[in-house]
Short mmCIF file of C-alpha atoms and ligand atoms in Angstrom, two decimals:
data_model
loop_
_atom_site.label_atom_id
_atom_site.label_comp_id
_atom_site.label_asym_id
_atom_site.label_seq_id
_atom_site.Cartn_x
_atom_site.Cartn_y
_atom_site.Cartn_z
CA UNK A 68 -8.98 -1.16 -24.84
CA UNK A 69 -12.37 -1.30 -26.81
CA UNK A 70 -14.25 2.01 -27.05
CA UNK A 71 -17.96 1.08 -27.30
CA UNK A 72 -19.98 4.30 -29.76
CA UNK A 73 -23.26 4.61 -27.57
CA UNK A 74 -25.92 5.30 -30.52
CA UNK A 75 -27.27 9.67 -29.88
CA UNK A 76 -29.68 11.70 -31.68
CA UNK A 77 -28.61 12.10 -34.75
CA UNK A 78 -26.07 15.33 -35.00
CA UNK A 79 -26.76 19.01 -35.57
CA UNK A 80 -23.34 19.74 -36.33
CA UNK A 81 -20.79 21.09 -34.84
CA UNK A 82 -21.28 18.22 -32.30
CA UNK A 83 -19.51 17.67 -29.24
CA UNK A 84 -18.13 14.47 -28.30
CA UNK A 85 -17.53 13.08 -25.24
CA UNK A 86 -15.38 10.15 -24.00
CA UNK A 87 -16.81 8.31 -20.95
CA UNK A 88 -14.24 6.96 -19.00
CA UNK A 89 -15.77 3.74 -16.65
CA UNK A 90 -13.69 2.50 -13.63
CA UNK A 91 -16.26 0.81 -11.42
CA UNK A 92 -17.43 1.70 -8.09
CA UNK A 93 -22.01 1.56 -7.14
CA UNK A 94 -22.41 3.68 -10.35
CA UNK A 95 -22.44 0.44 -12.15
CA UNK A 96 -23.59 -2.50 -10.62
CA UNK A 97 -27.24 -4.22 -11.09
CA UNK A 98 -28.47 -7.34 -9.38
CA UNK A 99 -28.51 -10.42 -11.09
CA UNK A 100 -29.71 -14.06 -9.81
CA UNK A 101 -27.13 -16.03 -8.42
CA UNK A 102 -27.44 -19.66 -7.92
CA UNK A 103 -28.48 -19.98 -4.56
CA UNK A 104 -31.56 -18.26 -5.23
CA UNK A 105 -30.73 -14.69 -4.34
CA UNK A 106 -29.24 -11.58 -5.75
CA UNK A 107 -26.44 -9.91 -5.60
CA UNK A 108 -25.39 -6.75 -7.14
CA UNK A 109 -22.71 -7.04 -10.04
CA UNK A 110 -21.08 -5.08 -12.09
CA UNK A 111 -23.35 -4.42 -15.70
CA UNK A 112 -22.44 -4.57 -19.35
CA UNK A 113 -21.33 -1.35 -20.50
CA UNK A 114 -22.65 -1.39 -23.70
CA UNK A 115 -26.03 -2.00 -22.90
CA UNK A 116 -26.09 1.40 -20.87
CA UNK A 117 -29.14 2.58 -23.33
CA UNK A 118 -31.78 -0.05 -22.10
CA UNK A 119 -30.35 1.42 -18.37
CA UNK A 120 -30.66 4.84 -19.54
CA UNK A 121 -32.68 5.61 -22.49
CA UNK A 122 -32.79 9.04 -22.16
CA UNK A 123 -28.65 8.84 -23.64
CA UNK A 124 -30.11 8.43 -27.28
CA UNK A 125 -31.97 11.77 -27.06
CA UNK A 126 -28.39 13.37 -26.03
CA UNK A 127 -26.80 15.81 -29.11
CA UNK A 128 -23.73 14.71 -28.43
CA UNK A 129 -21.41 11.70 -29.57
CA UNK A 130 -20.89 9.30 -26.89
CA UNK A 131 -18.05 6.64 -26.91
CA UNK A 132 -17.75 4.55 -23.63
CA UNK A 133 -14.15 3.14 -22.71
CA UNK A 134 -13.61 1.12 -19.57
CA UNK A 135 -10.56 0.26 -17.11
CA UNK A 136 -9.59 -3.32 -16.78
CA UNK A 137 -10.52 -4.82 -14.57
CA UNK A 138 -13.26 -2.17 -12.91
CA UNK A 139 -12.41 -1.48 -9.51
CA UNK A 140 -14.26 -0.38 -6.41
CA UNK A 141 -12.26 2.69 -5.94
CA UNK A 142 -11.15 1.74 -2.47
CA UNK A 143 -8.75 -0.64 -4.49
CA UNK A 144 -8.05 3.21 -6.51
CA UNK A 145 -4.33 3.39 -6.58
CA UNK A 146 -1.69 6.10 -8.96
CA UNK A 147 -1.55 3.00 -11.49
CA UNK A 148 -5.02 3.63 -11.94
CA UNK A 149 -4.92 7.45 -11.88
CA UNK A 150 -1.98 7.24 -14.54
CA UNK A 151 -4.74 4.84 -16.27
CA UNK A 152 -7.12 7.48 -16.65
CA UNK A 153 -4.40 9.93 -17.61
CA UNK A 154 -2.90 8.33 -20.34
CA UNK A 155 -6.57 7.32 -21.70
CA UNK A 156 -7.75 11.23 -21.31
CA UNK A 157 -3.74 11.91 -23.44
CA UNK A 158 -4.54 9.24 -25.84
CA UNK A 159 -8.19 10.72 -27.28
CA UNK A 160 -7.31 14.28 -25.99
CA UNK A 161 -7.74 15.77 -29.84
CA UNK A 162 -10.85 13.67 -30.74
CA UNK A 163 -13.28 14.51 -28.06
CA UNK A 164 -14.17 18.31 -26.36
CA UNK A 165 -14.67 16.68 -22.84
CA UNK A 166 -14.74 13.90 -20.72
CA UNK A 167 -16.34 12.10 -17.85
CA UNK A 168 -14.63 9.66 -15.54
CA UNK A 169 -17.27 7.15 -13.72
CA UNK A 170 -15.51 6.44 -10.59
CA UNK A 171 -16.73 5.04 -6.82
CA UNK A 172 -17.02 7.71 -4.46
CA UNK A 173 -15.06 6.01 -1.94
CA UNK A 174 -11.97 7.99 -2.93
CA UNK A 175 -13.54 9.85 -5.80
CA UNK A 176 -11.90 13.29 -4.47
CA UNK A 177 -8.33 11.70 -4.63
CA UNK A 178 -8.63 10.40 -7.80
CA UNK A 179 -9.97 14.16 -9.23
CA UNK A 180 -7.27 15.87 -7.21
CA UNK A 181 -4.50 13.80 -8.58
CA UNK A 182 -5.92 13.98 -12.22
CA UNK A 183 -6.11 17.96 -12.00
CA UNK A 184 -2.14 18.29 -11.11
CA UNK A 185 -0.89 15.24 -13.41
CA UNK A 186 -2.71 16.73 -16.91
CA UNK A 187 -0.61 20.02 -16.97
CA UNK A 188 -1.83 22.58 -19.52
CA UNK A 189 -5.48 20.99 -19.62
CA UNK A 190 -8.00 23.04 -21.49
CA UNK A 191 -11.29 20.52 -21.67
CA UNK A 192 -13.44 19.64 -18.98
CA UNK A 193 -12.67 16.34 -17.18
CA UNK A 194 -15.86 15.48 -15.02
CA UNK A 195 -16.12 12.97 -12.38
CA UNK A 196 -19.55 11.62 -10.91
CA UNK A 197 -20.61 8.37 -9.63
CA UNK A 198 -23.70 7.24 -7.44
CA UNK A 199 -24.77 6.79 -3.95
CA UNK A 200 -27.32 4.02 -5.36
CA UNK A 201 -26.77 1.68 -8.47
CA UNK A 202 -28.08 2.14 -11.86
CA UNK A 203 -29.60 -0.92 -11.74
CA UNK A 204 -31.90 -0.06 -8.80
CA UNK A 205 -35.44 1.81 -9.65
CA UNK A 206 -34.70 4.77 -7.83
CA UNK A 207 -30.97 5.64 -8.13
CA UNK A 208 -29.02 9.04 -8.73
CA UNK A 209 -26.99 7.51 -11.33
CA UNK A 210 -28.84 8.33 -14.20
CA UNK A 211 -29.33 12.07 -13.66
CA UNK A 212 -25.58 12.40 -12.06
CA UNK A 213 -24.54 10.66 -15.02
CA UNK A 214 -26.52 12.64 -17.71
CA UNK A 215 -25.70 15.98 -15.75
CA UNK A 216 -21.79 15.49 -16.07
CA UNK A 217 -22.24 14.53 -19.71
CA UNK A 218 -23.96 17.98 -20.30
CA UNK A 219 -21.13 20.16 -18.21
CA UNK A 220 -18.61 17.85 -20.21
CA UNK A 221 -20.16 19.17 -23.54
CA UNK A 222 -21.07 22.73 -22.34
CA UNK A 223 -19.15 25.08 -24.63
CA UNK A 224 -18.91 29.00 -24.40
CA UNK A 225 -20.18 31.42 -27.53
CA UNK A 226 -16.60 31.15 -29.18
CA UNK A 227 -16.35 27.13 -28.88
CA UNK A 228 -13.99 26.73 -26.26
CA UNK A 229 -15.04 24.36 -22.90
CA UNK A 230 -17.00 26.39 -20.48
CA UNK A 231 -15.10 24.09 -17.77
CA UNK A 232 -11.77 23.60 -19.01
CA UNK A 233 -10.71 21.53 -15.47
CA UNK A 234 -10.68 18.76 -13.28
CA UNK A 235 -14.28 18.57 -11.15
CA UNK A 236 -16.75 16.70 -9.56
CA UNK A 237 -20.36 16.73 -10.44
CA UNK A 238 -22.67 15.01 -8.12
CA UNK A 239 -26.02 15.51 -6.54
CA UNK A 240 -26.82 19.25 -7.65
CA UNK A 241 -22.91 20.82 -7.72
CA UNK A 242 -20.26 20.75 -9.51
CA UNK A 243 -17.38 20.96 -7.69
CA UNK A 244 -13.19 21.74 -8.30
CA UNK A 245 -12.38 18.19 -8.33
CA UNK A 246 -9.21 19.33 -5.99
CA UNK A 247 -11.40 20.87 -3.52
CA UNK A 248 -13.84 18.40 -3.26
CA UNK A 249 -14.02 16.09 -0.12
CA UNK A 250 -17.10 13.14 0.37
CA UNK A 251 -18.54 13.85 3.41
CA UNK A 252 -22.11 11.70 3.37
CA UNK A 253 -21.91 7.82 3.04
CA UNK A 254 -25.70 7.60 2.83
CA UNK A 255 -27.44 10.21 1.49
CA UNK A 256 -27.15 11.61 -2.59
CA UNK A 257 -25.35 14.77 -1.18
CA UNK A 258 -22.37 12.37 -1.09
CA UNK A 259 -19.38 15.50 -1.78
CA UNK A 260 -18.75 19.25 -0.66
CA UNK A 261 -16.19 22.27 -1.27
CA UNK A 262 -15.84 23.73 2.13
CA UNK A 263 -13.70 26.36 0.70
CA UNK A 264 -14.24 27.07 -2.00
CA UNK A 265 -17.78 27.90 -4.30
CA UNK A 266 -19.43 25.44 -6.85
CA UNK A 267 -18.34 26.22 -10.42
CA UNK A 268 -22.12 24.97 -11.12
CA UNK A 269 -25.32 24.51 -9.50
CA UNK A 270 -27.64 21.89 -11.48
CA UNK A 271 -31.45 22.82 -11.02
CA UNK A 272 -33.82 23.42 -13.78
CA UNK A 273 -31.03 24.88 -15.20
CA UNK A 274 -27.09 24.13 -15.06
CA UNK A 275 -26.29 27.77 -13.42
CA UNK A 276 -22.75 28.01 -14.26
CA UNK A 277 -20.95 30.32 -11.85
CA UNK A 278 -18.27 31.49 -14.69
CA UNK A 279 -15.72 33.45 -12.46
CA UNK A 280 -14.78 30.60 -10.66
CA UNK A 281 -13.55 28.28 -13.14
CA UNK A 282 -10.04 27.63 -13.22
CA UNK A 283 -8.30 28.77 -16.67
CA UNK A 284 -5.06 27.65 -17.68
CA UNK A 285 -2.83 30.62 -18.31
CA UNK A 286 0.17 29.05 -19.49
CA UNK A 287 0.30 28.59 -23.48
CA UNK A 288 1.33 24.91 -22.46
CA UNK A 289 -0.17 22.26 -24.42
CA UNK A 290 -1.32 18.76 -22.74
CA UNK A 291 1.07 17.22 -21.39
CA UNK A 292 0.54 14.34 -18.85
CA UNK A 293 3.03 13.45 -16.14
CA UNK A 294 2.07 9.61 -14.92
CA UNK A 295 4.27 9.20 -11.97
CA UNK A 296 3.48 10.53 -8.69
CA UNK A 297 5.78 9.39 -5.69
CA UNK A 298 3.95 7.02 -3.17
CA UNK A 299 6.57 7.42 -0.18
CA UNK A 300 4.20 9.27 1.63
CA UNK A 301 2.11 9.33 4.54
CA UNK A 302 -0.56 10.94 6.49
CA UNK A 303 -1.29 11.20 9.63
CA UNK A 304 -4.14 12.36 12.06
CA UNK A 305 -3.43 14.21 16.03
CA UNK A 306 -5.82 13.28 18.81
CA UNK A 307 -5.55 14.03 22.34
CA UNK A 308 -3.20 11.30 23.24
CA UNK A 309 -1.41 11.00 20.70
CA UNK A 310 1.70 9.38 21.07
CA UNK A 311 5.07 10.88 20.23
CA UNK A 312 6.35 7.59 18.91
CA UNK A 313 3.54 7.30 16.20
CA UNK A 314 5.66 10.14 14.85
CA UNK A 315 8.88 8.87 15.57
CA UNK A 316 7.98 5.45 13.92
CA UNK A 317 6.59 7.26 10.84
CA UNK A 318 8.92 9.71 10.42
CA UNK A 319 12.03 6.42 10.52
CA UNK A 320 10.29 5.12 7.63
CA UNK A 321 13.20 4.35 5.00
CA UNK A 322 12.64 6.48 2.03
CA UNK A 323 9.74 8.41 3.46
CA UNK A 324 9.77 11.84 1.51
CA UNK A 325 6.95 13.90 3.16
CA UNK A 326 4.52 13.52 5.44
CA UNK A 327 0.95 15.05 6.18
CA UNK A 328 0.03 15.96 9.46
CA UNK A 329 -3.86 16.82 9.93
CA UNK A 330 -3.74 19.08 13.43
CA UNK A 331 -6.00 21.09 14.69
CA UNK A 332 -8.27 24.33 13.75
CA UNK A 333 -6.03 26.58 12.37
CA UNK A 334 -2.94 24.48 12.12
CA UNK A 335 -2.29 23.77 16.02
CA UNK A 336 -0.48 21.21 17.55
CA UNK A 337 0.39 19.88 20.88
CA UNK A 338 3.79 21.60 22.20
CA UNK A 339 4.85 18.41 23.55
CA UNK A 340 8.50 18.05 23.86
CA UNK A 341 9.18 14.47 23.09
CA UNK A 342 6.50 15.54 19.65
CA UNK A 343 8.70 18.63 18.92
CA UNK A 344 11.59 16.36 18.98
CA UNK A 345 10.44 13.24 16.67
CA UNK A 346 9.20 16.22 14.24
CA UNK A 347 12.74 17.90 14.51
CA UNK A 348 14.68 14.33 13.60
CA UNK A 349 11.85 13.99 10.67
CA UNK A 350 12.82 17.59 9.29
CA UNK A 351 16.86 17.13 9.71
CA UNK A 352 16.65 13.95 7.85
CA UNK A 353 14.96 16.35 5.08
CA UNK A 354 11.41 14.79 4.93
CA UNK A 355 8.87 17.06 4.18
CA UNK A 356 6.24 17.84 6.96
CA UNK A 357 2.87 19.38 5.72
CA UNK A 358 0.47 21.61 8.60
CA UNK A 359 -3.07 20.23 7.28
CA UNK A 360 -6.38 21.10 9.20
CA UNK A 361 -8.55 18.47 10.57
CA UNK A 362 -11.43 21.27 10.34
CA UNK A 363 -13.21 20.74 6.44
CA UNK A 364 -13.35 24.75 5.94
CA UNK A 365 -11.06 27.55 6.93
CA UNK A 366 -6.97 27.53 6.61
CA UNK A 367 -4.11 26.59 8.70
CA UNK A 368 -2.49 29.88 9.59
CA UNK A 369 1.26 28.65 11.29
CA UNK A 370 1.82 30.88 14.27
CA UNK A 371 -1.89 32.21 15.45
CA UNK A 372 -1.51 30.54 17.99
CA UNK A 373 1.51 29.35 20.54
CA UNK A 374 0.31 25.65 19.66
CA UNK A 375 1.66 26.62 16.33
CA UNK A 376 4.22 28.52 16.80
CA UNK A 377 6.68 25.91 16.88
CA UNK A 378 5.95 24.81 13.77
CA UNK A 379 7.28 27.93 11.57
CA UNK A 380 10.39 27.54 13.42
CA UNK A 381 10.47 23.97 12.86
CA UNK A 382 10.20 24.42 9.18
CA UNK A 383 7.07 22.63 8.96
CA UNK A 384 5.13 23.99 5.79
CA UNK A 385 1.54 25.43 5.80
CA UNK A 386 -1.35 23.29 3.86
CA UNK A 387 -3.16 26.37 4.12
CA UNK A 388 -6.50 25.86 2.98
CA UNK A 389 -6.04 22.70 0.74
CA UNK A 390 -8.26 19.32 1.48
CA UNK A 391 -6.07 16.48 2.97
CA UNK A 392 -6.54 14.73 -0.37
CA UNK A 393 -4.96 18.12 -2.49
CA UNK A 394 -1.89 18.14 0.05
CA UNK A 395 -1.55 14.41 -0.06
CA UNK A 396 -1.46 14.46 -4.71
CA UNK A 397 -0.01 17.66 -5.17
CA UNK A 398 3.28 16.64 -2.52
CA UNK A 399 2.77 13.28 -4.52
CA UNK A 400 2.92 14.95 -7.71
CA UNK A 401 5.67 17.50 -6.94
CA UNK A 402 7.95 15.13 -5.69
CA UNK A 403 7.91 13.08 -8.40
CA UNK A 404 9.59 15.67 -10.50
CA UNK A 405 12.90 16.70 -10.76
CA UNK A 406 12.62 19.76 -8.39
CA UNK A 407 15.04 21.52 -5.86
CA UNK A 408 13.63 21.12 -2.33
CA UNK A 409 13.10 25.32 -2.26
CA UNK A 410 11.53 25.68 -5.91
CA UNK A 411 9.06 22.62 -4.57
CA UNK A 412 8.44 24.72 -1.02
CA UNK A 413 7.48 27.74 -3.70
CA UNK A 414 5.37 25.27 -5.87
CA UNK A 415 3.76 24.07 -2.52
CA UNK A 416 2.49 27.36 -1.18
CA UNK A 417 1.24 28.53 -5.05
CA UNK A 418 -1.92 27.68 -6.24
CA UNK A 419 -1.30 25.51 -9.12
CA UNK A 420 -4.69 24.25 -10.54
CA UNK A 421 -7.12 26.66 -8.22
CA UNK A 422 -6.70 23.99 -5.37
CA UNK A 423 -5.41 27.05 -2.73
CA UNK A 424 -6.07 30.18 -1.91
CA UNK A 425 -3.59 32.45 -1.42
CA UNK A 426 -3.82 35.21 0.84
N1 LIG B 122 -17.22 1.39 -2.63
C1 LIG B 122 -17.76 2.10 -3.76
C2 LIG B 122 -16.59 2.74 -4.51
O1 LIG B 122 -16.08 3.74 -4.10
C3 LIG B 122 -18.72 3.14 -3.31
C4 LIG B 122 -19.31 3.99 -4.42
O2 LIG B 122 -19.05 3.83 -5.58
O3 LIG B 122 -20.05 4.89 -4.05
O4 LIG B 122 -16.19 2.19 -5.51
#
């Protein structure tokens, strides 16, 4: 893959360098004449991101661009592409202090979740943005979402070390734990939010970083990048109605090693006895069942209520707090390693990479 050098002020060393990562999705596109006579938005030319976005040459910082091929519109975002990313971020790991991964927003939050469980023992900041409105149209929030995750990428504390050593999102005005991150807005800029948990940044006048919640790796673990994540998996959402035999048919599936469940408020579900059943044949056959709340803030807490009561006997596990997309890539990511079922239960319920809380 090519990396393009994007020409920066000149360097008042030490200078940081940062490796742009470019996937696809809006960020990218500008309209170009097609034959008929109209436009139609396209994706651009990479390298000529400086007459997009003059305001990169002013930047302190080294800037080399490397993009995915073919680009994607991240609904087409799939673990080849995450293991993509991964083994890009491996490969130039010692020769840049941070990175940013341009990425659609469509699935944005899956992609960042995934990312922060498959680079174990990460210590630089890995920063993904995007845009609600192309770069190529006059009044976009590429360019400042863009230049703002370039700056967190770079930030570094008094001693030199990353002042965001982890996975996140920045876009709009926060910078979010990229595996507690959800898009919630299809139209307006304030496309992502962290129901649970608070910004690591807030990007006014000033990037106000909010230090005590950034995620620091404890273990004395260097990189190391695991690329497969198991894709016999599925997810599920209740509604009243909900038939029994969506379960049943789900559960069947040959190979099927867990399965997300997104119930209600604090983890309840209905205490329907043909649902208990298909959920009891799912569990004997040893597939993994995850409680997940429908509800974007608060955690499932198994056995509040009656409606959940059940479930704890069942053996069904609690997503606690976690986003759908955090259950969905860590159970991807666990059970693509060579665990016992009961050390992956323990791995489950423990907060890995800051994406739980635990009470
Ligand atoms: N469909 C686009 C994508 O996710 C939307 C965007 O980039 O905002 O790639």
């Amino acid at each position: 893959m090519q990396l393009i050098h994007i020409d920066t002020a000149s360097p008042k060393p030490p200078r940081t360098a940062v490796l742009i990562i470019y996937t696809g999705g809006t960020f990218g596109m500008v309209s170009e004449p097609q034959a008929d006579g109209g436009e139609s938005l396209v994706p651009f030319e990479f390298g000529h991101i400086l007459e997009k976005i003059p305001e990169l040459a002013h930047l302190e910082c080294m800037l080399t661009v490397v993009s995915i091929e073919p680009l994607i519109d991240s609904a087409n975002a799939s673990p080849a592409h995450w293991a993509q990313i991964a083994q890009l971020i491996e490969l130039h790991y010692a020769d840049y202090d941070g990175f940013v991964v341009l990425h659609g927003t469509d699935t944005m939050a899956y992609s960042a979740s995934a990312l922060s469980f498959m680079l174990e023992g990460l210590r630089k900041p890995v920063v993904f943005t995007g845009a609600q409105l192309p770069i190529g149209t006059v009044r976009n929030d590429a360019r400042r979402n863009f230049l703002t995750a370039i700056e967190v990428a770079s930030a570094k504390r008094p001693d030199g070390s990353a002042l965001v050593p982890e996975v996140c999102i920045f876009f709009d005005r926060y910078l979010l734990r990229g595996n507690r991150a959800q898009k919630v807005e299809a139209d307006h800029f304030n496309a992502f939010e962290s129901r649970n948990y608070p910004p690591l940044a807030f990007a006014g006048i000033k990037i106000e970083y909010q230090e005590a919640y950034v995620h620091q790796e404890l273990s004395s673990k260097s990189l190391s990048v695991q690329l497969t994540m198991s894709e016999n998996i599925a997810l599920l959402k209740l509604f009243p109605g909900f038939s029994p035999t969506i379960l049943e048919a789900t559960l069947a599936i040959p190979g099927l090693q867990a399965l997300v469940l997104e119930t209600y408020g604090a983890g309840n579900v209905p205490t329907n006895p043909a649902l208990i059943a298909a959920l009891a044949q799912g569990l004997d056959k040893g597939v993994v069942v995850v409680n997940i709340s429908q509800c974007v803030g608060g955690a499932v807490k198994q056995g509040l209520y009656q409606t959940s009561q059940h479930l704890v006997e069942l053996g069904v596990w609690s997503g606690y707090d976690l986003t759908p997309e955090a259950a969905l890539t860590k159970l991807m990511y666990l059970l693509a390693k060579d665990y016992s079922p009961s050390d992956r239960k323990v791995l489950f319920a423990t907060s890995l990479r800051g994406e739980l809380t635990n009470e």
